[in-house]
Short mmCIF file of C-alpha atoms and ligand atoms in Angstrom, two decimals:
data_model
loop_
_atom_site.label_atom_id
_atom_site.label_comp_id
_atom_site.label_asym_id
_atom_site.label_seq_id
_atom_site.Cartn_x
_atom_site.Cartn_y
_atom_site.Cartn_z
CA MET A 1 -54.87 20.44 -17.89
CA ASP A 2 -56.87 18.97 -20.93
CA ILE A 3 -55.66 15.35 -20.99
CA ASP A 4 -57.67 14.23 -24.02
CA ASP A 5 -56.06 17.14 -26.06
CA LEU A 6 -52.70 16.07 -24.77
CA ALA A 7 -53.21 12.47 -25.70
CA THR A 8 -54.30 13.28 -29.17
CA ARG A 9 -51.36 15.61 -29.86
CA ILE A 10 -48.69 12.84 -28.38
CA LEU A 11 -50.37 10.45 -30.72
CA ALA A 12 -49.84 12.98 -33.56
CA GLY A 13 -46.18 12.96 -32.83
CA GLU A 14 -45.99 16.48 -31.39
CA ARG A 15 -42.71 16.69 -29.64
CA ARG A 16 -43.73 19.74 -27.52
CA ALA A 17 -46.93 17.60 -26.46
CA LEU A 18 -44.39 14.82 -25.74
CA ALA A 19 -41.95 17.01 -23.68
CA ARG A 20 -45.01 18.28 -21.72
CA ALA A 21 -46.30 14.79 -20.86
CA ILE A 22 -42.64 13.85 -19.54
CA THR A 23 -42.90 16.73 -17.34
CA LEU A 24 -46.06 15.65 -16.09
CA VAL A 25 -44.89 11.92 -15.31
CA GLU A 26 -41.99 13.58 -13.51
CA SER A 27 -43.98 15.68 -11.24
CA GLY A 28 -44.35 14.46 -7.40
CA ARG A 29 -47.66 16.19 -7.13
CA ALA A 30 -50.40 13.85 -6.37
CA ASP A 31 -53.03 15.49 -8.83
CA HIS A 32 -50.30 15.26 -11.63
CA ARG A 33 -49.91 11.72 -10.99
CA ALA A 34 -53.73 11.19 -11.20
CA ASP A 35 -53.50 12.98 -14.56
CA ALA A 36 -50.65 10.86 -15.74
CA LEU A 37 -52.61 7.61 -15.11
CA VAL A 38 -55.42 8.98 -17.05
CA LEU A 39 -53.26 9.84 -19.77
CA PHE A 40 -51.68 6.63 -19.87
CA ASP A 41 -55.20 5.02 -20.04
CA ARG A 42 -55.67 7.15 -23.28
CA LEU A 43 -52.63 6.23 -24.71
CA LYS A 44 -53.02 2.48 -24.18
CA GLY A 45 -53.19 0.35 -27.15
CA HIS A 46 -51.94 3.16 -29.44
CA GLY A 47 -48.48 4.18 -30.94
CA ARG A 48 -45.86 1.88 -31.94
CA GLU A 49 -43.57 -0.63 -30.61
CA ALA A 50 -40.16 0.93 -30.73
CA LEU A 51 -36.96 -1.01 -30.41
CA ARG A 52 -35.71 0.14 -26.90
CA ILE A 53 -31.81 0.25 -26.76
CA GLY A 54 -29.99 0.49 -23.45
CA LEU A 55 -26.52 2.00 -23.75
CA SER A 56 -24.00 2.12 -20.82
CA GLY A 57 -20.49 3.14 -20.27
CA THR A 58 -18.23 5.07 -17.97
CA PRO A 59 -17.73 8.83 -18.29
CA GLY A 60 -15.56 9.70 -21.32
CA VAL A 61 -15.87 6.58 -23.17
CA GLY A 62 -18.09 8.29 -25.98
CA LYS A 63 -21.57 7.88 -25.30
CA SER A 64 -22.74 11.16 -26.31
CA THR A 65 -20.57 11.24 -29.36
CA PHE A 66 -21.91 7.74 -30.31
CA ILE A 67 -25.48 8.79 -29.59
CA GLU A 68 -25.02 11.85 -31.74
CA THR A 69 -23.63 9.99 -34.74
CA PHE A 70 -25.69 6.80 -34.35
CA GLY A 71 -28.84 8.75 -33.91
CA MET A 72 -28.05 10.94 -37.18
CA MET A 73 -27.60 7.68 -39.05
CA LEU A 74 -30.88 6.48 -37.99
CA THR A 75 -32.85 9.68 -38.70
CA ALA A 76 -31.08 9.92 -42.15
CA GLN A 77 -32.85 6.42 -42.68
CA GLY A 78 -36.06 8.17 -41.97
CA LEU A 79 -36.35 6.70 -38.22
CA LYS A 80 -37.65 8.71 -35.52
CA VAL A 81 -35.12 8.75 -32.54
CA ALA A 82 -35.73 9.46 -28.91
CA VAL A 83 -32.88 9.73 -26.32
CA LEU A 84 -33.46 9.41 -22.55
CA ALA A 85 -31.20 9.13 -19.74
CA VAL A 86 -31.01 7.42 -16.45
CA ASP A 87 -28.60 8.99 -14.16
CA PRO A 88 -29.20 9.03 -10.53
CA SER A 89 -26.40 11.37 -9.92
CA SER A 90 -27.95 14.10 -12.14
CA ALA A 91 -29.25 16.17 -9.13
CA ARG A 92 -25.70 17.13 -8.60
CA SER A 93 -24.18 16.95 -12.12
CA GLY A 94 -27.09 18.64 -13.78
CA GLY A 95 -27.95 15.77 -16.01
CA SER A 96 -25.80 13.69 -18.02
CA ILE A 97 -27.33 14.55 -21.38
CA LEU A 98 -28.06 18.23 -20.54
CA GLY A 99 -24.56 19.22 -20.00
CA ASP A 100 -23.69 17.52 -23.25
CA LYS A 101 -26.40 19.04 -25.23
CA THR A 102 -23.79 21.00 -27.23
CA ARG A 103 -22.05 17.58 -28.03
CA MET A 104 -25.28 16.45 -29.35
CA GLU A 105 -25.93 19.57 -31.22
CA ARG A 106 -26.86 18.19 -34.69
CA LEU A 107 -29.12 15.51 -33.28
CA SER A 108 -30.92 17.96 -31.00
CA ARG A 109 -31.75 20.06 -33.93
CA ASP A 110 -33.02 17.09 -36.06
CA PRO A 111 -36.90 17.24 -36.23
CA ASN A 112 -36.98 13.41 -36.27
CA ALA A 113 -34.97 13.26 -32.89
CA PHE A 114 -36.16 13.86 -29.21
CA ILE A 115 -33.63 14.16 -26.46
CA ARG A 116 -34.56 14.49 -22.90
CA PRO A 117 -32.10 14.81 -20.01
CA SER A 118 -32.42 12.83 -16.86
CA PRO A 119 -34.92 14.75 -14.33
CA SER A 120 -33.25 16.18 -11.31
CA GLN A 121 -34.22 13.67 -9.00
CA SER A 122 -31.51 11.89 -6.86
CA HIS A 123 -33.50 8.76 -6.02
CA LEU A 124 -32.88 5.96 -8.51
CA GLY A 125 -36.52 4.45 -8.19
CA GLY A 126 -37.98 7.94 -9.18
CA VAL A 127 -35.71 8.18 -12.04
CA ALA A 128 -36.47 4.66 -13.21
CA ARG A 129 -40.11 5.05 -13.19
CA ARG A 130 -40.01 8.43 -15.02
CA THR A 131 -37.75 6.97 -17.74
CA ARG A 132 -40.08 3.77 -18.20
CA GLU A 133 -43.13 5.96 -18.42
CA ALA A 134 -41.19 8.25 -20.73
CA ILE A 135 -40.33 5.22 -22.80
CA ASP A 136 -44.13 4.51 -23.28
CA LEU A 137 -44.79 8.09 -24.12
CA CYS A 138 -42.26 7.93 -26.86
CA GLU A 139 -43.78 4.80 -28.33
CA ALA A 140 -47.25 6.60 -28.22
CA ALA A 141 -45.63 9.58 -30.15
CA GLY A 142 -44.46 7.02 -32.90
CA PHE A 143 -40.83 6.93 -32.21
CA ASP A 144 -38.83 3.77 -33.86
CA VAL A 145 -36.06 3.72 -31.81
CA VAL A 146 -35.56 4.79 -28.17
CA LEU A 147 -31.91 5.09 -26.81
CA ILE A 148 -31.77 5.00 -23.05
CA GLU A 149 -28.26 6.21 -21.82
CA THR A 150 -26.72 5.58 -18.62
CA VAL A 151 -23.31 6.24 -16.91
CA GLY A 152 -21.77 3.08 -15.61
CA VAL A 153 -22.41 3.52 -11.88
CA GLY A 154 -23.82 1.30 -9.55
CA GLN A 155 -27.15 0.09 -10.08
CA SER A 156 -28.09 2.06 -12.82
CA GLU A 157 -26.97 -0.54 -15.74
CA THR A 158 -29.55 -2.90 -14.06
CA VAL A 159 -32.42 -0.42 -14.16
CA VAL A 160 -31.59 0.47 -17.71
CA ALA A 161 -31.38 -3.21 -18.83
CA GLU A 162 -34.89 -3.90 -17.12
CA MET A 163 -36.33 -1.51 -19.43
CA SER A 164 -34.51 -2.27 -22.61
CA ASP A 165 -34.97 -4.81 -25.55
CA LEU A 166 -31.30 -4.69 -26.23
CA PHE A 167 -28.32 -3.50 -24.04
CA LEU A 168 -25.15 -2.03 -25.36
CA LEU A 169 -21.96 -1.76 -23.44
CA LEU A 170 -19.54 0.97 -24.68
CA LEU A 171 -16.06 0.52 -23.91
CA ALA A 172 -12.83 2.11 -24.76
CA PRO A 173 -9.63 0.64 -25.83
CA ALA A 174 -7.51 -0.40 -22.94
CA GLY A 175 -4.74 -2.72 -21.82
CA GLY A 176 -5.44 -6.21 -20.72
CA ASP A 177 -5.70 -5.33 -16.95
CA GLU A 178 -8.60 -3.07 -17.47
CA LEU A 179 -10.66 -5.82 -18.72
CA GLN A 180 -10.96 -7.06 -15.21
CA GLY A 181 -12.59 -3.68 -14.43
CA VAL A 182 -15.70 -4.44 -16.23
CA LYS A 183 -17.93 -6.39 -13.53
CA ARG A 184 -18.94 -9.82 -14.67
CA GLY A 185 -22.61 -9.01 -13.78
CA ILE A 186 -22.56 -6.18 -16.49
CA MET A 187 -21.04 -8.33 -18.77
CA GLU A 188 -23.71 -10.70 -18.52
CA MET A 189 -26.23 -8.06 -19.26
CA ALA A 190 -24.61 -6.97 -22.50
CA ASP A 191 -26.08 -8.10 -25.87
CA ILE A 192 -23.38 -6.31 -27.83
CA ILE A 193 -20.09 -4.81 -26.66
CA LEU A 194 -18.77 -1.80 -28.74
CA VAL A 195 -15.24 -0.89 -28.39
CA ASN A 196 -15.38 2.76 -29.33
CA LYS A 197 -12.50 5.06 -30.54
CA ALA A 198 -11.19 2.51 -32.86
CA ASP A 199 -9.47 5.17 -34.86
CA GLY A 200 -6.02 6.78 -35.39
CA ASP A 201 -3.48 5.81 -32.80
CA LEU A 202 -6.02 3.75 -30.78
CA LYS A 203 -7.11 1.57 -33.41
CA ALA A 204 -4.81 -1.21 -33.16
CA THR A 205 -5.37 -1.41 -29.38
CA ALA A 206 -9.22 -1.24 -29.95
CA THR A 207 -8.91 -4.24 -31.98
CA ARG A 208 -6.98 -6.09 -29.41
CA THR A 209 -9.40 -5.13 -26.67
CA CYS A 210 -12.29 -6.09 -28.80
CA ALA A 211 -10.63 -9.58 -29.29
CA ASP A 212 -10.17 -9.81 -25.44
CA TYR A 213 -13.68 -8.90 -24.68
CA ALA A 214 -15.17 -11.56 -27.53
CA GLY A 215 -13.04 -14.15 -25.55
CA ALA A 216 -14.57 -13.21 -22.27
CA LEU A 217 -18.14 -13.25 -23.71
CA ARG A 218 -17.59 -16.80 -25.07
CA LEU A 219 -17.06 -17.85 -21.59
CA LEU A 220 -20.17 -16.93 -20.02
CA ARG A 221 -22.96 -19.36 -19.87
CA LYS A 222 -25.12 -19.29 -22.97
CA ARG A 223 -28.45 -17.55 -22.76
CA PRO A 224 -31.78 -18.66 -24.21
CA GLN A 225 -32.41 -15.32 -25.67
CA ASP A 226 -29.29 -15.44 -28.00
CA PRO A 227 -29.05 -16.76 -31.42
CA GLU A 228 -25.45 -18.28 -32.48
CA GLY A 229 -22.55 -15.78 -32.27
CA PHE A 230 -24.51 -13.44 -29.70
CA PRO A 231 -23.56 -11.88 -27.20
CA LYS A 232 -20.79 -10.14 -29.51
CA ALA A 233 -18.06 -7.50 -29.42
CA MET A 234 -17.05 -5.07 -32.04
CA THR A 235 -15.26 -2.09 -32.70
CA VAL A 236 -16.72 1.38 -33.69
CA SER A 237 -15.48 5.00 -33.88
CA ALA A 238 -18.36 7.38 -33.05
CA LEU A 239 -16.00 10.06 -34.09
CA GLU A 240 -15.08 8.80 -37.41
CA GLU A 241 -18.62 7.39 -38.07
CA SER A 242 -17.22 4.05 -38.60
CA GLY A 243 -18.51 0.53 -37.85
CA LEU A 244 -22.00 2.25 -36.99
CA HIS A 245 -23.95 0.55 -39.95
CA THR A 246 -22.71 -2.85 -38.98
CA ALA A 247 -23.37 -2.31 -35.41
CA TRP A 248 -27.01 -1.37 -36.33
CA GLU A 249 -27.45 -4.46 -38.50
CA GLU A 250 -26.31 -6.50 -35.65
CA MET A 251 -28.69 -5.00 -33.41
CA GLN A 252 -31.52 -5.57 -36.02
CA THR A 253 -30.60 -9.23 -36.50
CA LEU A 254 -30.65 -10.04 -32.88
CA ALA A 255 -33.87 -7.99 -32.26
CA LEU A 256 -35.45 -9.94 -35.22
CA TRP A 257 -34.31 -13.26 -34.00
CA ARG A 258 -35.76 -12.60 -30.60
CA ARG A 259 -39.01 -11.47 -32.11
CA GLU A 260 -39.26 -14.61 -34.17
CA HIS A 261 -38.38 -16.98 -31.23
CA GLY A 262 -40.77 -15.33 -28.77
CA HIS A 263 -38.07 -13.80 -26.54
CA PHE A 264 -38.83 -10.26 -27.48
CA ALA A 265 -42.30 -10.32 -26.41
CA ALA A 266 -41.66 -12.66 -23.26
CA ARG A 267 -38.90 -10.24 -21.92
CA ARG A 268 -41.24 -7.36 -22.27
CA ALA A 269 -44.03 -9.18 -20.24
CA GLU A 270 -41.28 -9.99 -17.75
CA GLN A 271 -40.32 -6.55 -17.41
CA ALA A 272 -43.81 -5.32 -17.03
CA ARG A 273 -44.26 -7.66 -14.02
CA PHE A 274 -40.90 -6.56 -12.70
CA TRP A 275 -41.73 -2.98 -12.71
CA PHE A 276 -45.30 -3.61 -11.34
CA GLU A 277 -43.78 -5.27 -8.38
CA ALA A 278 -41.08 -2.54 -7.93
CA GLU A 279 -43.64 0.37 -8.30
CA LEU A 280 -45.88 -1.35 -5.83
CA LYS A 281 -43.24 -1.82 -3.18
CA GLN A 282 -41.85 1.62 -3.74
CA SER A 283 -45.26 3.17 -3.30
CA LEU A 284 -45.81 1.45 -0.05
CA LEU A 285 -42.49 2.47 1.22
CA ALA A 286 -43.44 5.96 0.31
CA ARG A 287 -46.62 5.74 2.39
CA LEU A 288 -44.50 4.90 5.38
CA GLU A 289 -42.83 8.24 4.84
CA ARG A 290 -46.05 10.16 4.74
CA GLU A 291 -48.42 11.21 7.29
CA PRO A 292 -50.32 9.62 9.04
CA LEU A 293 -48.05 6.71 9.20
CA LYS A 294 -45.14 8.57 9.50
CA GLY A 295 -46.01 9.80 12.92
CA LEU A 296 -47.46 6.44 13.91
CA VAL A 297 -44.14 4.91 12.91
CA ARG A 298 -42.03 7.48 14.77
CA ALA A 299 -44.23 6.80 17.91
CA LEU A 300 -43.91 3.03 17.73
CA GLY A 301 -40.27 3.39 17.31
CA ARG A 302 -40.24 4.96 20.66
CA ALA A 303 -42.34 2.38 22.27
CA VAL A 304 -40.33 -0.46 21.01
CA GLU A 305 -37.24 1.36 22.32
CA ASP A 306 -38.79 1.82 25.91
CA GLY A 307 -39.94 -1.86 25.68
CA THR A 308 -43.61 -0.99 25.62
CA LYS A 309 -44.05 -3.07 22.61
CA THR A 310 -42.11 -5.87 20.75
CA PRO A 311 -40.91 -4.98 17.35
CA SER A 312 -43.37 -7.35 15.75
CA GLN A 313 -46.36 -6.06 17.62
CA ALA A 314 -45.44 -2.50 16.44
CA ALA A 315 -45.12 -3.59 13.03
CA ASP A 316 -48.25 -5.30 12.92
CA GLU A 317 -50.06 -2.02 14.28
CA VAL A 318 -48.68 -0.02 11.26
CA LEU A 319 -49.71 -2.90 8.79
CA ALA A 320 -53.25 -2.85 10.62
CA GLN A 321 -53.31 0.73 9.93
CA LEU A 322 -52.53 0.25 6.36
CA GLU A 323 -55.24 -2.59 6.01
CA GLY A 324 -57.91 -0.73 8.01
CA ARG A 325 -58.21 -3.50 10.67
CA THR A 326 -57.86 -3.48 14.34
CA PRO A 327 -54.49 -5.04 15.55
CA PRO A 328 -54.74 -7.85 17.96
CA SER A 329 -52.58 -6.08 20.43
CA ALA A 330 -54.64 -2.94 20.63
N1 GDP B 1 -10.87 9.26 -30.95
C1 GDP B 1 -12.03 9.31 -30.71
N2 GDP B 1 -12.49 9.86 -29.67
C2 GDP B 1 -13.72 9.81 -29.36
C3 GDP B 1 -14.69 8.86 -29.92
N3 GDP B 1 -15.93 9.09 -29.45
C4 GDP B 1 -15.87 9.90 -28.53
N4 GDP B 1 -14.48 10.77 -28.27
C5 GDP B 1 -14.03 11.70 -27.41
O1 GDP B 1 -13.97 11.17 -26.18
C6 GDP B 1 -14.18 12.30 -25.20
C7 GDP B 1 -15.63 11.85 -24.43
O2 GDP B 1 -16.66 11.80 -25.41
P1 GDP B 1 -18.15 11.87 -24.94
O3 GDP B 1 -19.07 11.54 -25.96
O4 GDP B 1 -18.32 13.08 -24.18
O5 GDP B 1 -18.21 10.84 -23.54
P2 GDP B 1 -19.35 10.43 -22.63
O6 GDP B 1 -18.90 10.96 -21.45
O7 GDP B 1 -19.50 8.89 -22.56
O8 GDP B 1 -20.67 10.93 -23.20
C8 GDP B 1 -14.46 13.40 -26.32
O9 GDP B 1 -13.44 14.22 -26.31
C9 GDP B 1 -14.68 12.80 -27.65
O10 GDP B 1 -14.60 13.65 -28.67
C10 GDP B 1 -14.17 8.14 -31.04
O11 GDP B 1 -14.89 7.48 -31.53
N5 GDP B 1 -12.64 8.36 -31.29
MG1 MG B 2 -22.04 12.11 -22.21
#
């Protein structure tokens, strides 16, 4: 593969080149990984800083509908919009966005939009790395906004929040009881809560739900990265396309304030460090699953079981092998 050519075409904003590069970073093959690292080296320092927006919400809350109408609103303003997904369950479900592509029919046909479903990898760590690298590729290709969707299950919100500049939580109109259903940790991550489906019969309930969440947000500890009035809750209707302009204005206000006060850059730096450490740990663990260490670990496991070696001795032997030294116990 001609990596220089691929890099040039990505920087020219070619969507097919972008799609190809994402396929490359998704690959588990060692030679592909080496190519990917060369590619990132070529792209480094080019492209633009997109606004990375994380979006989480339970199935059925309206994420796909929101992304479609919100995305269309942004492209109508001349902005280039990329949509990515973090969905560790996609190996089973076939991808959160892919199954929905019909729902995002208009956006997927828009020349200023790029939609990429979650890869069919069940390991959250693998999905996280691919998404993080896909964001970088989208920025190299000149996208202004990168939306990262996740279904609200387990750890995936945290993963998405760790790669976003802004984190949106999409919620449905509901009775007071269900407010308890949103975990405190998730609430604490949200920059803006959007109560969707504020239309028709659901409008009054949505307004009430929004007030409940606004109250709940006020009870949270104040965060240094927030100006007065944030985090905030507001109502939208993805279906009737209402409230979306206001929501976008609020996102821009928040992003601008964070830029001006140094929080934007500081957060990105912190995230870069976080992912470096995560990647390192994950790669080291992966080495334990591969030969020659895999066989060594298995053999030492048996030695520990029958009492020939102590657990610490055995662990040190594995580390010695990694570090290329002779273990004191050998
Ligand atoms: N009334 C109303 N229904 C909506 C709205 N947004 C989405 N829906 C409906 O909610 C259902 C689930 O929407 P979808 O976008 O697939 O949700 P997702 O699972 O979070 O991606 C669909 O039947 C949508 O038509 C909205 O703003 N108002
Ligand atoms: Mg969906």
